[in-house]
């Protein structure tokens, strides 16, 4: 066997024990979150800041289309909150490893997936709650109508929160410095958010479009976040459905496709996170 | 020896970090119920051995068994038998002592009435009743280590592993910790295996394995190890090392040079004091005659000074001078 070999376990822990362990690790993420006052202030402040900025401040400056600024940017802002909060909660993995907490978990007779599951559920719940806070503010000012689509959007936000936290776990697990994590995540997060239709619409692949536009279309079309935002946009805003025959001025995937791609993204990130935590890490050996 | 009576068996253990070998065919056997010290300077391989036993590092070569269960094939069984106290504290500072212990309980599948019983038990034994609701980050170093012990013992392990347990503790906290460990050993059938680079700490153990460059160079009871050198130790400090050494070598084969001093180990050591004094008189700064220390055992087995190796990157808080065993006063 070599150092890089996979740490497979013949399990003696029962499913009940494993679930209790996931529950404890999830709860720990919440307890830690609420005991760090600056994190709570940041989490409450960010949605309020966005709401003030987009809802009032920039409202008058927005000129474009039939939609008002708030409505256009609502799905993108929700995605921004989910993306950054979900992924940055996983920094705690690097801190846990450095502070020694993680070592202690790694030598316990519980399967390694419980560690990933606890981190993902805890982090995702924090991100989802923060995005919900912004959604509630948007509802309060009447930017979002209380429809069944709203319930769907809430569910899609939860799905995206879990998927993004899992992505964070995948990246954070082998890292030994928070600076390195910031550097890598900025490299990944910014394109993931900017090229998702959150900030500007995804160009339609029209026949007369230039090469640049076609390339941009396909890059954005391959971004899983485009489907999360697309789904949120379809469920929260008034968008003509593709069956109505009315051609949209920009590309927007259908709602079913959005759900399917988002679900596939969730599965892919969960598998990636699980594989990542199954590998021994050099940092464990210090 | 039957498997029941052996807590740990390591045979021809090899491990390397990339091309850097850390363990080079290490053998070790620890009897159940003992307090056993792994003594060695930094880089001797004791931390690597600790990681292999605690299942943190994957086995590469050799065999390692805990109470007859292989660390490579029965990892979960091994883990449930181990209590691990790491060198760096594994407490979550944001959680209270109670929450930290509950966290540990979940990891080892302890719940409900069983958990509250165990919690009351370890908390009482370690005197943590008053601290249960204190956030771990507000505790002193000694108290933190006691909570670590409480966590490590909650699931009633058969083998308690402690990596450099005295690091970062002041002498009082160190005594306090060892007192707690001894108390726990009396009330439960517990084998304790700890790594240390402090000679006086190893001296208190039932058994010691001295590690050097990834191998066990000596093991046994402290008295047995010292006795293995076969007599007293004579240390001579002098400016004329070459002359004295030459003189000694005509009379004994046991004289060796250690940088700025000369050491003679063996039954003839005491008989050399008077002739040495007569021959060299004032040219000798000091002559020390004493029982061999563990450091002498280390020197005899490896040909290296223990502290020379250890000081290269030893932690700042240890003070080698105060850790050395006292020897008898030099004769006039």
XYZ file of C-alpha atoms in Angstrom:
618
model
C 0.000 0.000 0.000
C 1.185 3.481 -0.680
C 0.665 6.750 1.065
C -1.878 7.919 -1.457
C -3.994 4.798 -1.230
C -7.648 5.249 -0.440
C -8.652 4.852 3.161
C -11.463 2.343 2.916
C -13.168 1.318 6.095
C -14.787 -1.873 7.102
C -17.550 -0.278 9.083
C -18.477 -1.195 12.585
C -20.417 1.984 13.299
C -24.158 1.584 12.781
C -26.223 3.826 10.514
C -27.773 5.397 13.596
C -24.338 6.283 14.931
C -23.306 7.751 11.582
C -26.458 9.878 11.359
C -26.043 11.055 14.954
C -22.531 12.062 14.016
C -23.730 13.984 10.935
C -26.330 15.695 13.122
C -23.712 16.692 15.675
C -21.303 18.072 13.061
C -24.132 20.026 11.403
C -25.237 21.450 14.718
C -21.655 22.376 15.520
C -21.449 24.487 12.334
C -24.531 26.425 13.483
C -23.380 26.838 17.055
C -20.008 28.097 15.852
C -21.699 30.479 13.423
C -23.886 32.085 16.081
C -21.012 32.356 18.572
C -18.889 34.382 16.144
C -20.639 37.732 16.258
C -18.832 39.170 13.229
C -20.075 36.301 11.074
C -23.648 36.912 12.186
C -23.322 40.646 11.497
C -21.905 39.908 8.046
C -24.623 37.403 7.272
C -27.411 39.773 8.274
C -25.753 42.824 6.788
C -25.041 41.427 3.324
C -28.659 40.794 2.249
C -29.751 44.117 3.749
C -26.950 45.919 1.909
C -27.873 44.260 -1.379
C -31.501 45.051 -0.805
C -30.784 48.711 -0.159
C -28.364 48.905 -3.093
C -30.420 47.116 -5.693
C -33.871 47.848 -4.337
C -33.526 51.562 -3.891
C -30.141 53.069 -4.659
C -29.569 51.747 -8.158
C -33.206 51.449 -8.988
C -33.412 54.806 -10.705
C -30.184 54.229 -12.633
C -31.456 51.045 -14.261
C -32.568 51.407 -17.860
C -33.193 48.259 -19.801
C -35.983 46.005 -20.918
C -39.378 45.827 -19.371
C -38.199 44.427 -16.083
C -37.243 46.653 -13.238
C -33.762 46.415 -11.830
C -34.767 44.553 -8.691
C -36.586 41.884 -10.615
C -33.758 41.311 -13.058
C -31.049 41.129 -10.424
C -33.023 39.204 -7.804
C -32.104 35.664 -8.998
C -28.483 36.683 -9.536
C -28.233 38.226 -6.095
C -29.748 35.145 -4.477
C -27.193 33.043 -6.351
C -24.380 35.380 -5.282
C -25.346 35.043 -1.627
C -25.625 31.256 -1.930
C -22.387 30.890 -3.845
C -20.147 32.974 -1.623
C -21.642 32.013 1.727
C -21.829 28.299 0.945
C -18.306 28.046 -0.337
C -16.703 30.256 2.276
C -18.283 28.350 5.174
C -16.072 25.449 4.081
C -12.995 27.451 5.067
C -13.770 26.060 8.513
C -12.376 22.729 7.261
C -8.947 24.318 6.904
C -9.268 25.913 10.350
C -10.466 22.652 11.886
C -7.489 20.863 10.439
C -5.066 23.496 11.675
C -6.623 23.672 15.128
C -6.548 19.896 15.493
C -10.307 19.327 15.693
C -10.368 17.456 12.403
C -7.584 15.030 13.393
C -9.694 14.010 16.319
C -12.653 13.289 14.034
C -10.455 11.373 11.605
C -9.286 8.873 14.246
C -12.847 8.151 15.437
C -14.569 4.957 14.257
C -17.048 6.806 12.035
C -16.982 6.669 8.239
C -15.382 9.661 6.567
C -18.482 10.591 4.603
C -20.111 11.661 7.871
C -17.548 14.448 8.176
C -18.315 15.707 4.671
C -22.068 15.355 5.239
C -21.938 17.324 8.500
C -19.904 20.128 6.945
C -22.096 20.277 3.826
C -25.425 20.292 5.662
C -24.245 22.813 8.240
C -22.690 25.175 5.704
C -25.558 24.836 3.221
C -28.112 25.614 5.923
C -26.286 28.834 6.817
C -26.074 29.905 3.159
C -29.684 29.012 2.482
C -30.927 30.892 5.539
C -28.989 33.970 4.451
C -30.431 33.841 0.925
C -33.900 33.309 2.418
C -33.462 36.470 4.432
C -32.879 38.408 1.212
C -35.838 36.716 -0.479
C -38.084 37.629 2.441
C -36.932 41.269 2.173
C -37.706 41.174 -1.567
C -41.160 39.764 -0.846
C -41.705 42.447 1.764
C -41.138 45.237 -0.762
C -43.320 43.510 -3.328
C -40.601 42.607 -5.834
C -41.653 38.973 -5.643
C -45.201 37.723 -5.856
C -46.375 35.030 -3.475
C -46.888 32.178 -5.939
C -46.181 28.453 -6.117
C -43.085 29.401 -8.058
C -41.745 30.923 -4.849
C -41.901 27.528 -3.106
C -40.034 25.992 -6.057
C -37.393 28.723 -5.861
C -36.912 28.061 -2.142
C -36.344 24.372 -2.900
C -33.934 25.142 -5.760
C -32.009 27.492 -3.453
C -31.632 24.665 -0.935
C -30.423 22.322 -3.672
C -27.924 24.887 -4.939
C -26.713 25.616 -1.384
C -25.926 21.939 -0.822
C -24.226 21.582 -4.219
C -22.074 24.690 -3.715
C -21.061 23.742 -0.175
C -20.050 20.326 -1.493
C -17.959 22.101 -4.144
C -16.327 24.097 -1.344
C -15.569 20.904 0.602
C -13.993 19.426 -2.519
C -11.614 22.375 -2.808
C -11.013 22.975 0.910
C -10.236 19.404 1.955
C -6.673 19.132 0.606
C -5.734 22.767 1.325
C -3.543 23.822 4.208
C -3.935 27.586 4.090
C -6.924 29.876 4.017
C -5.012 32.252 1.719
C -4.641 29.475 -0.835
C -8.313 28.699 -0.547
C -9.241 32.350 -1.160
C -6.995 32.487 -4.207
C -8.415 29.335 -5.763
C -11.995 30.175 -4.917
C -11.760 33.623 -6.456
C -10.465 31.946 -9.593
C -13.451 29.591 -9.576
C -16.180 31.685 -7.997
C -15.946 34.857 -10.026
C -16.364 33.174 -13.442
C -18.989 30.856 -11.985
C -21.051 33.857 -10.938
C -20.229 36.390 -13.674
C -20.802 33.938 -16.519
C -24.124 32.666 -15.294
C -26.588 35.262 -16.526
C -26.641 36.824 -13.068
C -25.040 40.050 -14.164
C -25.879 40.200 -17.839
C -28.152 37.981 -19.929
C -26.775 34.967 -21.753
C -26.569 35.925 -25.462
C -28.867 33.962 -27.744
C -27.112 31.823 -30.399
C -28.690 33.673 -33.319
C -27.539 33.087 -36.865
C -26.290 36.648 -37.267
C -24.329 36.567 -33.984
C -20.563 37.048 -34.060
C -17.987 34.421 -33.017
C -17.450 36.111 -29.654
C -21.125 35.985 -28.894
C -21.364 32.310 -29.866
C -18.338 31.437 -27.684
C -19.805 33.402 -24.788
C -23.130 31.678 -25.305
C -21.580 28.216 -25.038
C -19.300 29.086 -22.125
C -22.274 30.395 -20.192
C -24.415 27.507 -21.318
C -21.892 25.051 -19.832
C -21.908 26.824 -16.455
C -24.149 24.943 -14.020
C -24.877 28.193 -12.188
C -26.667 29.440 -15.357
C -29.303 26.781 -14.716
C -29.681 27.598 -11.029
C -30.175 31.263 -11.914
C -32.327 30.356 -14.927
C -34.568 28.259 -12.715
C -34.842 30.995 -10.099
C -35.614 33.539 -12.831
C -38.357 31.377 -14.313
C -39.929 30.740 -10.915
C -39.591 34.231 -9.409
C -39.985 36.560 -12.378
C -42.415 36.969 -15.218
C -40.703 35.244 -18.143
C -42.598 34.142 -21.275
C -42.498 30.334 -21.370
C -40.673 28.805 -24.314
C -43.901 27.096 -25.448
C -45.590 30.443 -26.057
C -43.609 30.762 -29.264
C -42.403 34.206 -28.296
C -38.645 34.413 -28.900
C -36.693 35.799 -25.948
C -34.049 38.461 -26.603
C -31.616 36.290 -24.640
C -31.034 32.603 -23.981
C -32.811 31.072 -20.986
C -33.069 27.326 -20.374
C -36.477 25.795 -19.722
C -37.508 25.108 -16.125
C -37.274 21.308 -16.445
C -33.780 21.575 -17.894
C -32.826 23.928 -15.033
C -33.969 21.401 -12.432
C -32.258 18.497 -14.196
C -28.929 20.260 -14.646
C -29.013 21.602 -11.080
C -29.718 18.097 -9.758
C -26.868 16.682 -11.867
C -24.601 19.454 -10.525
C -25.603 18.430 -6.992
C -24.765 14.778 -7.622
C -21.446 15.663 -9.256
C -20.328 17.960 -6.419
C -21.409 15.448 -3.743
C -19.392 12.708 -5.440
C -16.415 15.059 -5.797
C -16.613 16.039 -2.104
C -16.929 12.407 -1.021
C -13.928 11.379 -3.113
C -11.932 14.304 -1.765
C -12.517 13.413 1.907
C -11.762 9.733 1.247
C -8.191 10.570 0.354
C -5.516 10.937 2.979
C -4.169 14.467 3.120
C -0.602 15.520 3.820
C -1.953 18.034 6.328
C -3.208 15.175 8.526
C 0.344 14.047 8.955
C 1.705 17.116 10.636
C 3.032 -13.841 25.128
C -0.648 -14.246 24.302
C -2.451 -11.675 22.207
C -4.640 -10.707 25.154
C -1.661 -9.624 27.198
C -0.100 -7.587 24.394
C -1.549 -4.166 23.760
C 0.612 -3.311 20.796
C 2.906 -5.213 18.478
C 4.922 -3.572 15.728
C 7.105 -5.650 13.450
C 9.530 -4.338 10.863
C 7.555 -1.143 10.486
C 8.681 1.049 7.612
C 7.252 4.391 6.577
C 8.526 7.208 4.432
C 7.285 10.658 3.478
C 8.080 10.611 -0.201
C 11.766 9.758 -0.367
C 12.339 10.746 3.267
C 12.363 7.617 5.447
C 10.802 8.096 8.893
C 10.588 4.519 10.150
C 13.196 1.993 9.071
C 12.197 -1.414 10.361
C 10.880 -0.544 13.810
C 9.983 -3.334 16.256
C 8.030 -2.781 19.462
C 5.915 -4.725 21.905
C 3.867 -3.131 24.671
C 2.276 -5.299 27.360
C -1.321 -4.571 28.357
C -1.780 -2.428 31.447
C 1.575 -0.680 31.185
C 2.474 2.950 30.875
C 4.916 2.979 28.032
C 7.063 5.839 26.766
C 8.371 6.311 23.260
C 11.479 8.369 23.881
C 13.463 9.971 21.144
C 14.726 13.283 19.820
C 12.745 15.105 17.153
C 12.916 13.246 13.881
C 13.413 9.872 15.543
C 10.134 8.593 14.115
C 7.997 8.620 17.244
C 5.349 10.923 15.809
C 5.155 8.820 12.659
C 4.637 5.709 14.762
C 1.939 7.584 16.670
C 0.172 8.472 13.405
C 0.294 4.897 12.197
C -1.142 3.551 15.465
C -3.862 6.208 15.533
C -4.734 5.248 11.890
C -4.092 8.791 10.692
C -1.465 7.601 8.239
C -1.896 4.582 5.984
C 0.458 1.646 6.598
C 3.215 1.163 4.054
C 5.304 -1.824 5.157
C 5.484 -4.129 8.140
C 2.777 -5.114 10.584
C 1.140 -3.233 13.405
C -1.447 -4.746 15.724
C -3.486 -3.279 18.563
C -4.792 -5.992 20.900
C -4.373 -8.478 18.084
C -6.228 -6.399 15.480
C -4.282 -5.251 12.458
C -4.220 -1.504 11.931
C -4.349 -1.985 8.152
C -7.264 -4.433 7.904
C -9.380 -3.802 11.013
C -9.149 -0.040 11.196
C -12.559 0.515 12.750
C -12.028 -2.026 15.535
C -8.650 -0.480 16.252
C -10.136 3.009 16.309
C -12.839 2.047 18.773
C -10.186 0.660 21.144
C -8.027 3.772 21.002
C -8.238 6.970 22.948
C -6.085 9.640 21.312
C -4.733 12.808 22.864
C -2.967 14.892 20.253
C -0.073 17.226 20.785
C -2.015 20.133 19.319
C -5.274 20.548 21.209
C -8.262 19.131 19.376
C -10.830 21.146 21.313
C -13.230 23.461 19.543
C -12.619 26.755 21.325
C -16.043 28.120 20.423
C -17.820 25.241 22.133
C -18.134 24.738 25.865
C -16.460 21.845 27.642
C -19.795 20.004 27.758
C -20.402 20.545 24.033
C -16.894 19.368 23.203
C -17.440 16.184 25.190
C -20.838 15.680 23.511
C -19.170 16.066 20.127
C -16.733 13.343 21.050
C -19.588 11.150 22.282
C -21.352 11.391 18.906
C -18.161 10.336 17.139
C -17.995 7.190 19.251
C -21.717 6.390 19.121
C -22.476 7.243 22.746
C -25.984 8.538 23.451
C -28.664 8.958 26.070
C -28.290 7.436 29.521
C -25.005 5.771 28.610
C -23.557 9.132 27.615
C -24.689 10.971 30.737
C -23.274 8.180 32.911
C -19.914 8.256 31.146
C -19.825 12.042 31.094
C -20.446 12.271 34.872
C -17.763 9.655 35.382
C -14.920 11.258 33.381
C -15.854 14.757 34.474
C -15.709 13.728 38.133
C -12.436 11.837 37.712
C -10.779 14.772 35.998
C -12.318 17.415 38.243
C -14.072 19.328 35.468
C -17.487 19.710 37.123
C -17.112 23.464 37.564
C -15.942 24.014 33.988
C -18.624 22.242 31.975
C -20.197 25.441 30.672
C -16.973 27.350 30.063
C -15.997 27.879 26.415
C -12.893 25.792 25.739
C -10.936 28.829 24.496
C -11.132 30.378 27.981
C -9.442 27.431 29.703
C -5.805 27.354 30.823
C -3.376 24.981 29.102
C -3.548 22.462 31.918
C -7.337 22.428 31.983
C -7.486 22.080 28.207
C -5.275 19.024 28.442
C -7.583 17.607 31.104
C -10.583 18.095 28.808
C -8.590 16.361 26.059
C -8.058 13.461 28.430
C -11.767 13.423 29.282
C -12.572 13.274 25.569
C -10.010 10.566 24.947
C -11.327 8.395 27.769
C -15.060 8.910 27.289
C -15.555 5.740 25.240
C -13.398 3.698 27.648
C -10.548 2.894 25.301
C -8.173 0.030 26.066
C -5.157 1.905 24.758
C -4.634 5.588 25.425
C -2.229 7.270 23.003
C -0.735 10.612 23.962
C 1.527 12.567 21.646
C 3.956 14.744 23.611
C 1.364 15.250 26.355
C 3.517 17.705 28.311
C 4.109 20.135 25.469
C 2.921 23.600 26.389
C 2.238 22.731 30.023
C 3.966 24.369 32.965
C 5.502 22.005 35.561
C 2.448 22.167 37.838
C 0.039 21.394 35.007
C 2.349 18.583 33.898
C 2.257 16.975 37.349
C -1.476 17.486 37.472
C -1.935 15.720 34.148
C 0.190 12.738 35.133
C -1.610 12.506 38.438
C -4.916 12.315 36.530
C -3.549 9.639 34.195
C -2.312 7.523 37.116
C -5.695 7.818 38.824
C -7.477 6.712 35.682
C -5.152 3.779 35.226
C -5.951 2.505 38.682
C -9.688 2.521 38.090
C -9.691 1.040 34.594
C -7.717 -1.497 32.683
C -5.864 0.982 30.552
C -2.632 0.818 28.652
C -0.985 4.179 28.118
C 1.471 4.801 25.307
C 2.981 8.247 25.037
C 5.702 9.944 23.046
C 8.114 12.288 24.731
C 11.480 13.888 24.329
C 11.757 14.588 28.056
C 14.043 12.093 29.759
C 12.566 12.603 33.219
C 9.071 11.988 31.913
C 10.080 8.728 30.246
C 11.803 7.679 33.468
C 8.423 7.471 35.227
C 6.993 4.962 32.759
C 6.806 1.191 33.297
C 8.542 0.643 29.997
C 10.504 2.721 27.545
C 11.364 2.301 23.905
C 14.199 4.544 22.803
C 13.848 5.476 19.145
C 16.571 6.729 16.894
C 16.398 7.246 13.138
C 13.222 5.211 12.788
C 14.382 2.189 14.775
C 14.023 0.973 18.346
C 17.547 1.140 19.737
C 16.607 -0.038 23.228
C 13.522 -1.042 25.141
C 12.621 -2.284 28.574
C 12.037 -0.966 32.080
C 13.930 2.243 32.908
C 16.029 0.500 35.589
C 16.715 -2.409 33.270
C 17.876 -0.068 30.531
C 20.200 1.759 32.857
C 21.427 -1.544 34.276
C 22.180 -2.742 30.767
C 25.115 -0.364 30.676
C 26.728 -2.501 33.375
C 27.917 -0.028 35.964
C 28.372 3.596 36.755
C 29.012 6.492 34.446
C 32.084 8.651 34.786
C 32.017 12.013 33.044
C 35.156 14.081 32.774
C 35.284 17.730 31.764
C 38.741 18.864 30.778
C 40.696 21.174 28.513
C 43.137 18.371 27.609
C 40.670 15.967 26.098
C 43.243 14.228 23.918
C 45.724 13.559 26.741
C 43.097 12.319 29.162
C 41.478 10.154 26.509
C 44.790 8.572 25.613
C 45.523 7.888 29.277
C 42.075 6.362 29.775
C 42.262 4.195 26.699
C 45.352 2.485 28.063
C 43.250 1.401 31.050
C 39.750 0.765 29.661
C 38.002 0.095 26.389
C 34.888 1.955 27.575
C 36.125 5.539 27.238
C 34.537 7.681 24.575
C 34.628 11.300 23.619
C 31.456 13.421 23.569
C 32.341 16.797 22.092
C 33.910 18.583 25.089
C 33.721 15.800 27.626
C 34.772 12.196 28.076
C 32.540 9.411 29.273
C 33.407 6.042 30.735
C 30.619 3.557 31.344
C 31.223 0.264 33.131
C 32.200 -1.377 36.415
C 35.699 0.075 36.246
C 34.417 3.669 36.154
C 34.562 4.235 39.928
C 38.074 2.891 40.187
C 39.387 5.471 37.740
C 38.427 8.535 39.804
C 41.407 8.615 42.159
C 44.119 7.760 39.572
C 42.667 10.345 37.179
C 42.769 12.982 39.855
C 46.311 12.024 40.774
C 47.505 12.076 37.177
C 45.865 15.237 35.873
C 44.920 17.199 39.012
C 44.026 20.787 38.132
C 43.893 20.103 34.411
C 40.543 18.423 34.997
C 37.620 20.789 35.486
C 35.244 18.217 36.905
C 34.789 14.518 37.394
C 31.258 13.245 37.832
C 30.430 9.719 38.881
C 26.818 8.555 38.869
C 24.236 6.006 37.900
C 23.594 5.923 34.161
C 20.750 8.146 33.028
C 18.488 7.447 30.088
C 20.564 9.975 28.206
C 23.621 7.788 28.815
C 21.659 4.803 27.510
C 20.800 6.797 24.426
C 24.402 7.849 23.934
C 25.678 4.318 24.446
C 23.242 2.886 21.908
C 23.463 5.537 19.238
C 26.786 7.270 19.713
C 24.952 10.620 19.627
C 24.169 13.111 22.337
C 20.413 13.111 22.956
C 20.125 16.854 23.370
C 22.341 17.635 20.421
C 19.795 15.913 18.185
C 16.810 17.187 20.057
C 17.867 20.804 20.272
C 18.121 21.194 16.538
C 14.433 21.981 16.368
C 13.132 21.491 19.832
C 10.131 23.475 21.038
C 10.994 26.690 22.806
C 9.216 25.827 26.030
C 11.430 22.914 27.011
C 14.517 23.607 29.023
C 16.974 20.786 28.559
C 19.171 21.771 31.483
C 16.418 21.319 34.029
C 15.262 18.045 32.537
C 18.503 16.152 32.948
C 18.584 13.679 35.798
C 20.699 14.880 38.678
C 23.966 13.124 39.235
C 26.141 12.818 42.296
C 28.348 15.762 43.101
C 31.836 15.757 41.627
C 34.561 14.603 44.005
C 37.213 17.090 45.014
